[in-house]
CSV table of C-alpha atoms in Angstrom, one decimal:
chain,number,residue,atom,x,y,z
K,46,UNK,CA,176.5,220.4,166.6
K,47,UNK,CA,173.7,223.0,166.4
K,48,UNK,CA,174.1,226.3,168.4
K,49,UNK,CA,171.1,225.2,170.9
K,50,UNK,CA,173.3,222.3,171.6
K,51,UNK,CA,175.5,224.3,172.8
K,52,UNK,CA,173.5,225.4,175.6
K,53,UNK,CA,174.5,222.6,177.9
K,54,UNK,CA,178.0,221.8,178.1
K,55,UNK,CA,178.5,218.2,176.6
K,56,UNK,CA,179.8,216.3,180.0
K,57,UNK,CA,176.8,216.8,181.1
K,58,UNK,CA,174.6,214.7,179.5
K,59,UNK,CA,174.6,211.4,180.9
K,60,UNK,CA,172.5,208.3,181.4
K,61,UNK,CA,172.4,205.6,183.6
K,62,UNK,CA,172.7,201.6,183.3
K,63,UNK,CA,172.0,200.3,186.4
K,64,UNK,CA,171.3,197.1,185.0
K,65,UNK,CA,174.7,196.7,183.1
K,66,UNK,CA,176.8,198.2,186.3
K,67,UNK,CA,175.0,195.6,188.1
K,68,UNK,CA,175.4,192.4,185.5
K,69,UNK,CA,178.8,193.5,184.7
K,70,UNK,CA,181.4,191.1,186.0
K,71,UNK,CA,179.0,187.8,185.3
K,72,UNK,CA,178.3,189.3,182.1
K,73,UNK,CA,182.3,189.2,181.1
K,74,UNK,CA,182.9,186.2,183.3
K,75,UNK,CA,180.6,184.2,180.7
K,76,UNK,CA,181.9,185.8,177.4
K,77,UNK,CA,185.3,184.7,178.3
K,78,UNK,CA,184.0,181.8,179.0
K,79,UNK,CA,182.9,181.4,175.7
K,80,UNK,CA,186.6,182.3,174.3
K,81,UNK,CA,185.9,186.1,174.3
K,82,UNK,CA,189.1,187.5,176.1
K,83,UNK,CA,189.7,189.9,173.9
K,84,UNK,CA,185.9,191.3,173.8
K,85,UNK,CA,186.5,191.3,177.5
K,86,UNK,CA,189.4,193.6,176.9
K,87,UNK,CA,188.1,196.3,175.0
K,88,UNK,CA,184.8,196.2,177.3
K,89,UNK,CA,186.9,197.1,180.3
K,90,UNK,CA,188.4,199.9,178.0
K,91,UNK,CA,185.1,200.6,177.1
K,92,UNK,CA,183.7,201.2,180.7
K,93,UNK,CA,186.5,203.7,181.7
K,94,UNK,CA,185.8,205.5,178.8
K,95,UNK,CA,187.6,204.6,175.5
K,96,UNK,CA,185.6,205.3,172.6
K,97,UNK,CA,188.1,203.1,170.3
K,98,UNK,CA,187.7,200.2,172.5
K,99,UNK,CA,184.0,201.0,172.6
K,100,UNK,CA,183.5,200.5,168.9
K,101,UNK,CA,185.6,198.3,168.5
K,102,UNK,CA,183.8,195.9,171.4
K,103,UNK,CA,181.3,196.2,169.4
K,104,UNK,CA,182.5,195.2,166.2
K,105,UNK,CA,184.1,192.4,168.1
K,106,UNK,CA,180.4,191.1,169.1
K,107,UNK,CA,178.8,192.3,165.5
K,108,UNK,CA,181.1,189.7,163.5
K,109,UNK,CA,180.6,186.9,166.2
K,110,UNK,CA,176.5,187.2,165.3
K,111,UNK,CA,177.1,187.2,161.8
K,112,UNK,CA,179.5,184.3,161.9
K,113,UNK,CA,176.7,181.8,160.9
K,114,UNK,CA,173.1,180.9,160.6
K,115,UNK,CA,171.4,182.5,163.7
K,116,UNK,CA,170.6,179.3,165.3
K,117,UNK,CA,174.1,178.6,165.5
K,118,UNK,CA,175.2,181.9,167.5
K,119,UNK,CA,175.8,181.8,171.0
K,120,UNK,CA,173.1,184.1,172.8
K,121,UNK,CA,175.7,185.9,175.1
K,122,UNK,CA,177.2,187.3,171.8
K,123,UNK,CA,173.6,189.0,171.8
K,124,UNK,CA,174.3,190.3,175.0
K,125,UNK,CA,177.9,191.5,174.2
K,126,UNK,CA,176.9,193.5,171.9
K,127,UNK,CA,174.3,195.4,173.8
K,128,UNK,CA,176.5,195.9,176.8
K,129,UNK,CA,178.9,197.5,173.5
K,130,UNK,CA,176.1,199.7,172.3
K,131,UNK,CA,175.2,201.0,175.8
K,132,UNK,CA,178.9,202.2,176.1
K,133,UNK,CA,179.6,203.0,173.1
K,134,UNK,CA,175.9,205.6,172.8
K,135,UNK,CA,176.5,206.9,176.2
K,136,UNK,CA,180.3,207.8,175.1
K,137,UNK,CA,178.4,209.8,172.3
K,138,UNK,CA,175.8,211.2,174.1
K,139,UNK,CA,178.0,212.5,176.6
K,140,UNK,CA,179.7,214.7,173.5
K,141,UNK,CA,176.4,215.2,172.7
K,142,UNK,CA,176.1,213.8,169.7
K,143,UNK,CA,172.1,212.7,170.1
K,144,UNK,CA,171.5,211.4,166.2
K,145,UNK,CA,174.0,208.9,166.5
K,146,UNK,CA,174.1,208.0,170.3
K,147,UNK,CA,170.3,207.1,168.7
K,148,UNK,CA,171.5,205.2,165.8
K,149,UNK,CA,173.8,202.9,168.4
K,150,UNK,CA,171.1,202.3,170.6
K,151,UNK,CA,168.6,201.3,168.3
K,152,UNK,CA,171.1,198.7,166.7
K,153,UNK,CA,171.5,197.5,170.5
K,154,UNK,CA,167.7,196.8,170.4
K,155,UNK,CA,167.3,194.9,167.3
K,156,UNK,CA,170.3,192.7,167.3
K,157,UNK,CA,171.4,192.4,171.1
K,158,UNK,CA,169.7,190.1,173.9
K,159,UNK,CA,166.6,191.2,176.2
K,160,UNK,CA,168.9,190.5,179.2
K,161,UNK,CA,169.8,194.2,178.8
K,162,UNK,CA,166.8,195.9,177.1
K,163,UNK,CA,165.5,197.9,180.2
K,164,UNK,CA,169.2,199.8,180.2
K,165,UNK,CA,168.4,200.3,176.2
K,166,UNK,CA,164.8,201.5,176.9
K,167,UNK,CA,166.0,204.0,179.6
K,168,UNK,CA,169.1,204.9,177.3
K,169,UNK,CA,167.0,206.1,174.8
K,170,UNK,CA,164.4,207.9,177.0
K,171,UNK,CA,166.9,210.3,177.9
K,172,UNK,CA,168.6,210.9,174.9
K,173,UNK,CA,165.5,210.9,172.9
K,174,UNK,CA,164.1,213.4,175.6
K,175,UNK,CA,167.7,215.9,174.9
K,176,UNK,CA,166.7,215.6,171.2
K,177,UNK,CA,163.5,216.8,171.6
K,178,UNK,CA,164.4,219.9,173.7
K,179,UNK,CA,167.6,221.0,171.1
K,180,UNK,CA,165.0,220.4,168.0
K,181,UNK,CA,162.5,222.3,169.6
K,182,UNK,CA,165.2,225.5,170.3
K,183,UNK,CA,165.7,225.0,166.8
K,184,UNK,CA,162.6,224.7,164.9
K,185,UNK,CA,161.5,227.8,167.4
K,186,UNK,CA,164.2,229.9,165.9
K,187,UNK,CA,163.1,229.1,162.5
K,188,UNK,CA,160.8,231.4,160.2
K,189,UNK,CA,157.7,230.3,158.2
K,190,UNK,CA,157.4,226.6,159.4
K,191,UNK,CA,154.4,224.9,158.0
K,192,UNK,CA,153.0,222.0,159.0
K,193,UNK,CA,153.3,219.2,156.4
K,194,UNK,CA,151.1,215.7,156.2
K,195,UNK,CA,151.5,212.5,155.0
K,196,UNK,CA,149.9,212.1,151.8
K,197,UNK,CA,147.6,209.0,151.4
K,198,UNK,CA,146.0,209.9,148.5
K,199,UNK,CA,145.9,207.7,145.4
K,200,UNK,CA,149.1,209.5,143.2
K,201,UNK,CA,149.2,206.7,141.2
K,202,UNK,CA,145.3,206.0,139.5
K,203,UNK,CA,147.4,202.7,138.0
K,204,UNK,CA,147.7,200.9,141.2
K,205,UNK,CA,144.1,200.5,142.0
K,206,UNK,CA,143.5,199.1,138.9
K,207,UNK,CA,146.5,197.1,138.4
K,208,UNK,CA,144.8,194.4,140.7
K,209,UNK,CA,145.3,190.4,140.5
K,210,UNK,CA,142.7,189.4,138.0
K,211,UNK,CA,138.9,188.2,138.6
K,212,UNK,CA,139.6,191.3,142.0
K,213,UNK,CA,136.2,193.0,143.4
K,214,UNK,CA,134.1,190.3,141.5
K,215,UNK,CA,133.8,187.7,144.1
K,216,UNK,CA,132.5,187.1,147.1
K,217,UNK,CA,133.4,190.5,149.6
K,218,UNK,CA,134.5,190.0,153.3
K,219,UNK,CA,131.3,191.0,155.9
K,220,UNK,CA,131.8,194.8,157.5
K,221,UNK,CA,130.5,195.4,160.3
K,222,UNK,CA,130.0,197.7,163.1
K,223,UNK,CA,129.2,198.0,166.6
K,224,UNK,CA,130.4,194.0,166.3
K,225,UNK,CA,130.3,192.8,170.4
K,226,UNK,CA,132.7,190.4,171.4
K,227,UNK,CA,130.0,187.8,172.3
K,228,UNK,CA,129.0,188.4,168.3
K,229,UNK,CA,132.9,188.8,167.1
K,230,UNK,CA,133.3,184.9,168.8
K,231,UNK,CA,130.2,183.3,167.7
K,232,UNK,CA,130.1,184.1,164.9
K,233,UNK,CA,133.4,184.6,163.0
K,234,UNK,CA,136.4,183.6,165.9
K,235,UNK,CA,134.6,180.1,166.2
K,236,UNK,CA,134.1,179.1,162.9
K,237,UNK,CA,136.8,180.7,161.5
K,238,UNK,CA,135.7,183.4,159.3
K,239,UNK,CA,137.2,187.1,158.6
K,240,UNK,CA,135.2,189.8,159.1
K,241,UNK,CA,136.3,193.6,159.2
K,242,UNK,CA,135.3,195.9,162.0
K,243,UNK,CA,134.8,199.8,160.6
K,244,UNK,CA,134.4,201.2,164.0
K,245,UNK,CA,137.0,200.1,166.2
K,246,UNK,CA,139.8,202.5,166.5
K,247,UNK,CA,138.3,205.8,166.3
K,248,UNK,CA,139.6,206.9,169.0
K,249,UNK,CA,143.0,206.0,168.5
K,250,UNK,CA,145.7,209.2,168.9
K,251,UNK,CA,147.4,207.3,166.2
K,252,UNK,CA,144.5,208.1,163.6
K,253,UNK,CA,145.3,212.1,163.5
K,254,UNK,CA,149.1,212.1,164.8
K,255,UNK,CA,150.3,209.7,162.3
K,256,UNK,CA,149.1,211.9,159.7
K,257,UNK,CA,151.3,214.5,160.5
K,258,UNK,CA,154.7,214.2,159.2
K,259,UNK,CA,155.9,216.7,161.5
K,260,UNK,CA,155.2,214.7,164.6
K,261,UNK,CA,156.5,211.9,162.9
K,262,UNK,CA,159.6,212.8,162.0
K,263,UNK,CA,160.0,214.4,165.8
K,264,UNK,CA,159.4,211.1,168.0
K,265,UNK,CA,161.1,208.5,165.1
K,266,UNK,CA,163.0,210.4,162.7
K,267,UNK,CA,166.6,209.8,164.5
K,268,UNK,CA,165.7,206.3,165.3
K,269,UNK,CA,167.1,203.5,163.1
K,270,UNK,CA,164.6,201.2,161.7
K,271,UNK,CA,165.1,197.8,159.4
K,272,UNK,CA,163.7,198.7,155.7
K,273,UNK,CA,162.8,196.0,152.9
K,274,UNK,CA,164.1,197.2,149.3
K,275,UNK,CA,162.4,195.6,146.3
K,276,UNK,CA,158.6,194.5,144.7
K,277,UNK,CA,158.5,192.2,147.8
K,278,UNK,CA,160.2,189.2,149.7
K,279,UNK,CA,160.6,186.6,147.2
K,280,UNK,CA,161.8,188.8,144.2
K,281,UNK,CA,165.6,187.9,143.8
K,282,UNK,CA,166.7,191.8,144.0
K,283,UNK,CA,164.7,192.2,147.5
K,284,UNK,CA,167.3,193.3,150.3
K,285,UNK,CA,167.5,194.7,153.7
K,286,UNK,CA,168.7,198.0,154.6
K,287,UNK,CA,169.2,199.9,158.2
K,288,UNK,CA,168.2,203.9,158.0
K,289,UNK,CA,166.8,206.7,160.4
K,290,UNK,CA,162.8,206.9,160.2
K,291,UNK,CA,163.2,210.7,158.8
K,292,UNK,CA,165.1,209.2,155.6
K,293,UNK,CA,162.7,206.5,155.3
K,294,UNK,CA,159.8,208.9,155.5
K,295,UNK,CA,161.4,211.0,153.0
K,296,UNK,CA,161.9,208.3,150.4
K,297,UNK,CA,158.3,207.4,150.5
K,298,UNK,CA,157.3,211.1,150.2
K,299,UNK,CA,159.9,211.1,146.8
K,300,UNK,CA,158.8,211.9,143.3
K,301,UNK,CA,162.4,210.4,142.5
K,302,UNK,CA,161.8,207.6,139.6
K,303,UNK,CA,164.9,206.1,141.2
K,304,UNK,CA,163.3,205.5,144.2
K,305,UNK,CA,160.2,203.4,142.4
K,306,UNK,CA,162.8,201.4,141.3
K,307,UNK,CA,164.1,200.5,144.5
K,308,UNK,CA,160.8,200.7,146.7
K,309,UNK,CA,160.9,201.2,150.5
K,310,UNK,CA,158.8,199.7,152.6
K,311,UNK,CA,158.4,198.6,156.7
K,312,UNK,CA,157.3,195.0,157.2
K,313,UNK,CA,156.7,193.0,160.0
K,314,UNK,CA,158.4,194.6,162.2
K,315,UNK,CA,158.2,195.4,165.8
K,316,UNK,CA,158.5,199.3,165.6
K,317,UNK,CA,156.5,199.6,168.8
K,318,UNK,CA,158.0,197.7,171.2
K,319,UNK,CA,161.3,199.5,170.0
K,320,UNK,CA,159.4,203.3,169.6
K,321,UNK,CA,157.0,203.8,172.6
K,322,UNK,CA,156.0,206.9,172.0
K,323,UNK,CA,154.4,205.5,168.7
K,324,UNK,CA,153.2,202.6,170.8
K,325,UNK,CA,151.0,204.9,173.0
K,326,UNK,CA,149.2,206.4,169.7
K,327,UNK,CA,147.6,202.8,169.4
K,328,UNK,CA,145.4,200.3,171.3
K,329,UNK,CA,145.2,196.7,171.6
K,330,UNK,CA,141.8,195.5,170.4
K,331,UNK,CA,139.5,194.0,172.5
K,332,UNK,CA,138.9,191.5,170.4
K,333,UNK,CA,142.7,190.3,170.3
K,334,UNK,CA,141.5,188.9,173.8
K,335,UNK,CA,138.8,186.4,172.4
K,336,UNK,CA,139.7,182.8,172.8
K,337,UNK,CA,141.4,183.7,176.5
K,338,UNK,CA,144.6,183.5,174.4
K,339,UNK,CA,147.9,186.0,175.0
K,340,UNK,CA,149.2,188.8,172.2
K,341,UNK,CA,152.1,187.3,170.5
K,342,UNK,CA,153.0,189.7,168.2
K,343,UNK,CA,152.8,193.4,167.5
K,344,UNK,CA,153.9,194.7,164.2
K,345,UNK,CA,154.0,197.7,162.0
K,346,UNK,CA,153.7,197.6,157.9
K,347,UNK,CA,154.6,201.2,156.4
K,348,UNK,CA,155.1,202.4,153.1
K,349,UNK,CA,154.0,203.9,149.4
K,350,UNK,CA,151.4,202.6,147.2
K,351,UNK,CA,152.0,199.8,145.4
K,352,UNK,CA,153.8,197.3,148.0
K,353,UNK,CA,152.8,193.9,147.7
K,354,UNK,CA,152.2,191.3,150.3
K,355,UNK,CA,152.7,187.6,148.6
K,356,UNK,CA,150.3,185.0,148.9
K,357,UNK,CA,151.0,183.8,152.4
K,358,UNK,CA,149.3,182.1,155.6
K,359,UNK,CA,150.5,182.9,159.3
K,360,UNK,CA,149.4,180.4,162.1
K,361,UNK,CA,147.8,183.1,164.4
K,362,UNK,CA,144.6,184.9,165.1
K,363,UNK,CA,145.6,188.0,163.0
K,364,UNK,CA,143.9,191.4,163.2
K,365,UNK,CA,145.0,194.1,161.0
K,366,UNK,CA,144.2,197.7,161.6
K,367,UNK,CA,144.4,200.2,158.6
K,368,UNK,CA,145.9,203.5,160.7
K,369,UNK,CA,146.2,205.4,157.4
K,370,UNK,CA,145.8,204.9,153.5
K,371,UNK,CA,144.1,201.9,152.1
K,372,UNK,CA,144.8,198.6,150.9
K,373,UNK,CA,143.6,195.3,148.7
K,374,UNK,CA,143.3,192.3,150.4
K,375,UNK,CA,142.2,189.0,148.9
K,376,UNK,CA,142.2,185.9,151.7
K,377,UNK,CA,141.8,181.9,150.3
K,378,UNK,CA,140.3,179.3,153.4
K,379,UNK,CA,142.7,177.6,155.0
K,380,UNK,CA,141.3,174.2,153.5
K,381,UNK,CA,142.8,175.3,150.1
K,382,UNK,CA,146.4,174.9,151.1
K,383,UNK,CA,147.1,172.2,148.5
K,384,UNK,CA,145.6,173.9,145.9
K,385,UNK,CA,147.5,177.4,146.2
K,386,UNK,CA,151.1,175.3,145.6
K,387,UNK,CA,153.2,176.2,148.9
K,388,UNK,CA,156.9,176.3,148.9
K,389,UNK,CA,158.2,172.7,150.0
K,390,UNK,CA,157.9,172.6,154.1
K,391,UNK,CA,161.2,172.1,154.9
K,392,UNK,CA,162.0,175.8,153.2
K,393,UNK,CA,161.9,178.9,155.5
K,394,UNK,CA,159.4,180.0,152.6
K,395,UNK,CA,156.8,177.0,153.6
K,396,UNK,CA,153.9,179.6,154.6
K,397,UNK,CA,153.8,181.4,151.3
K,398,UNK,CA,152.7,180.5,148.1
K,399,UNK,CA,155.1,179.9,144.6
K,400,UNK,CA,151.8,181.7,143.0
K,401,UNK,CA,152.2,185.1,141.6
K,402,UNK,CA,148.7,186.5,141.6
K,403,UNK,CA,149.5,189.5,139.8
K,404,UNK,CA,151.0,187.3,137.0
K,405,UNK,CA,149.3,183.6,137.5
K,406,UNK,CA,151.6,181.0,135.5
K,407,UNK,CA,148.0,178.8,134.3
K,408,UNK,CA,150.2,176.0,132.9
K,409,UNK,CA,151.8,175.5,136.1
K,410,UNK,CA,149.6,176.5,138.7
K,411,UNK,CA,146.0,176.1,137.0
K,412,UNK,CA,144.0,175.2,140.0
K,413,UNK,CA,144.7,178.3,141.1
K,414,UNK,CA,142.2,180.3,139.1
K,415,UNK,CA,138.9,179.0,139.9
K,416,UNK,CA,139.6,178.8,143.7
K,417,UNK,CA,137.1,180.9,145.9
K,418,UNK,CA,138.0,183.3,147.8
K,419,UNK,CA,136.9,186.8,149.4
K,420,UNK,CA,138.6,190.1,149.2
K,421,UNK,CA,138.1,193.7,150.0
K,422,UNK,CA,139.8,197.2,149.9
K,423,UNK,CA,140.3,197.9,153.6
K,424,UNK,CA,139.5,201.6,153.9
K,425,UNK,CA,141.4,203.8,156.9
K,426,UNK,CA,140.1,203.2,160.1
K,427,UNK,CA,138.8,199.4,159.4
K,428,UNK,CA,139.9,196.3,161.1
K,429,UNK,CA,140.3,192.9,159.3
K,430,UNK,CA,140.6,189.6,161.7
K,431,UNK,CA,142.1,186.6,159.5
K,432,UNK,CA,141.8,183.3,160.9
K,433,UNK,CA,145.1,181.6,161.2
K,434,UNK,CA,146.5,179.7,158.3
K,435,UNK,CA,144.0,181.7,155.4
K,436,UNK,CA,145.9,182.5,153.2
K,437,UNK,CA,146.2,186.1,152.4
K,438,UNK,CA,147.9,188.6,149.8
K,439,UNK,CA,148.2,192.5,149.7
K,440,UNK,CA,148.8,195.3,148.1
K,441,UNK,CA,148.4,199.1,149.3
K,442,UNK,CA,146.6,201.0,147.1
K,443,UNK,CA,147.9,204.6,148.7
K,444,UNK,CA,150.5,205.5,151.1
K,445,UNK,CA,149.5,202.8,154.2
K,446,UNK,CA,150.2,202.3,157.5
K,447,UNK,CA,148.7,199.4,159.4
K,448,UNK,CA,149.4,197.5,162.8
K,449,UNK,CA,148.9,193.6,162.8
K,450,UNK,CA,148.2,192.4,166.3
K,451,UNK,CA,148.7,188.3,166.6
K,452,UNK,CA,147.5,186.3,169.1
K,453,UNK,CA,146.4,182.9,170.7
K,454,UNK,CA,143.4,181.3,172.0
K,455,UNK,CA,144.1,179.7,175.7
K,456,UNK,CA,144.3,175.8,173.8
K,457,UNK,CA,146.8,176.6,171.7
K,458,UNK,CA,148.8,178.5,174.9
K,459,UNK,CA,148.7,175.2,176.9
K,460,UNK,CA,149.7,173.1,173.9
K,461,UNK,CA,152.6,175.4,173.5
K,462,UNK,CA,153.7,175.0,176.7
């Protein structure tokens, strides 16, 4: 414990789960319902106090979500473990240990149930809020602190070059500016076209804040966020790791060799509906409301240069903004599906391509290389709207950080429903 920690006496820091005091008894009522007697046990435990029965509550409800494939898990075991998580972090929180009381809600919010998520939110408002106040006692005390920023500059010349072949010589995706939504509907949502907007997140916070490495690591660097390790999803040695944002952030900042060995990278995740202080740096596009649709899907895509995105198609309205960096994107039409070999459709892999662009196998795949397509190098601060089910692949050509905002015209709502 630092010595600004000790300012306050631990007992009291404290936070409150109305939700969970309130859901309690139905809450254990229908996980012993479901066989759990002895998770019940330790909860009660856990409720009075005990830190043993705390973790151990939520090992109990842990091993019952990895005890098959995720369709086959009963939900309430998602529940069980946040009710766990809440105990367990506000057990640590009140010994004031903030880094990990952090570290067990953030596990609460990306494998437990919604049924408890406003308890989870609130939990880590508070302790986030502590945090801030002991780091800043400390940092205050501290001589000669400089600012630092997160580089996006091209430190490997390689990677821009090292492009899938026939790259830059086709046909380029439109760039536009000042693009209305009357003009962003008629002319590309409609027909289905991409297009990249240059001017429409200037005045994001996000495009100056997330620069700073600093601010970073103060608002996320405690929190616990889901990493990718490896070239990219469907490389045999790619894996999935859980560590704070400040260690992630520092392995992308590494000159370590070991580290391009084992790249880092944040994918498709929803870091922003789990961080909201970094979901207040950004706005949703106007033009994510075309089509009368709803958002679907908000995600964040992080790391060095180099990453690549395989050849893929999502069945969305997709709009990707470029917060920092830059990156190469090369999109096929949707009507080329058959020609750009997918995985077999009854794979979890049925969106994305068996193509390697960076290394095309002719023999095998030879339609592949005289299929049109369009590409570009989306520049920081530039927008690209894909129409769903184009195909599209990626690679950052610097440090990048982009949001991907998904959404649904009002047809495809109603059909869903």
């Amino acid at each position: 414990m630092s010595s600004s920690e000790s300012k306050q006496t631990p007992s009291s820091y404290h936070f409150e789960t109305p939700l969970l005091d309130a859901q309690h008894p139905s809450l254990l009522h229908s996980i012993s319902d479901q066989g759990g007697y002895a998770f019940v046990t330790m909860a009660a435990l856990a409720a009075a106090g005990d830190s043993c029965a705390a973790e151990t509550a939520a090992d109990m409800a842990w091993e019952q979500l990895h005890s098959g494939p995720s369709s086959s898990v009963l939900p309430i075991w998602s529940d069980a473990y946040s009710m766990a998580c809440l105990y367990l972090a506000r057990l640590h929180f009140a010994g004031g240990e903030f880094k990990e009381a952090l570290r067990v809600l953030d596990m609460g919010l990306i494998m437990g149930g919604s049924r408890l998520r406003s308890d989870l939110d609130s939990a880590i408002a508070k302790v986030s809020a502590e945090a801030r106040i002991v780091r800043v006692l400390d940092v205050a005390a501290e001589d000669g602190l400089m600012e630092s920023s997160l580089g996006c500059d091209e430190r490997n010349k390689e990677v821009a070059r090292d492009l899938p072949v026939k790259s830059l010589t086709n046909k380029m995706v439109v760039k536009m500016s000042g693009l209305s939504l009357e003009g962003f509907l008629r002319e590309y949502f409609q027909p289905g076209f991409p297009v990249i907007v240059s001017d429409g997140m200037a005045h994001w916070p996000a495009r100056t804040k997330w620069k700073s490495l600093d601010y970073l690591h103060r608002v996320a660097g405690n929190r616990t966020i889901p990493v990718e390790v490896g070239n990219n999803y469907l490389h045999p040695q790619w894996k999935q790791q859980l560590i704070t944002f400040s260690e992630f952030l520092d392995r992308i900042q590494s000159n370590d060799p070991s580290h391009h060995n084992n790249i880092t990278y944040l994918a498709h995740h929803p870091l922003f509906d789990q961080i909201n202080e970094l979901r207040d740096d950004i706005c949703v596009p106007d033009y994510c409301s075309v089509g009368g649709g709803e958002l679907r899907s908000l995600n964040a895509w992080f790391g060095p240069d180099g990453i690549v995105t395989p050849l893929h198609h999502d069945p969305h309205h997709t709009m990707v903004a470029q917060v920092l960096g830059k990156k190469y994107i090369r999109l096929y039409d949707a009507s080329l599906s058959e020609e750009l070999y997918p995985y077999n459709t009854e794979t979890m892999l049925c969106n994305s391509s068996q193509v390697d662009l960076d290394n095309i196998d002719e023999k095998e795949f030879g339609k592949v290389v005289d299929l049109e397509f369009v590409d570009c190098i989306l520049e920081e601060g530039e927008m690209l709207y894909i129409p769903p089910k184009w195909w599209h692949y990626g690679r950052s050509l610097t440090t990048s950080f982009s949001v991907s905002f998904w959404w649904n015209n009002c047809d495809e709502n109603s059909s869903a429903s």
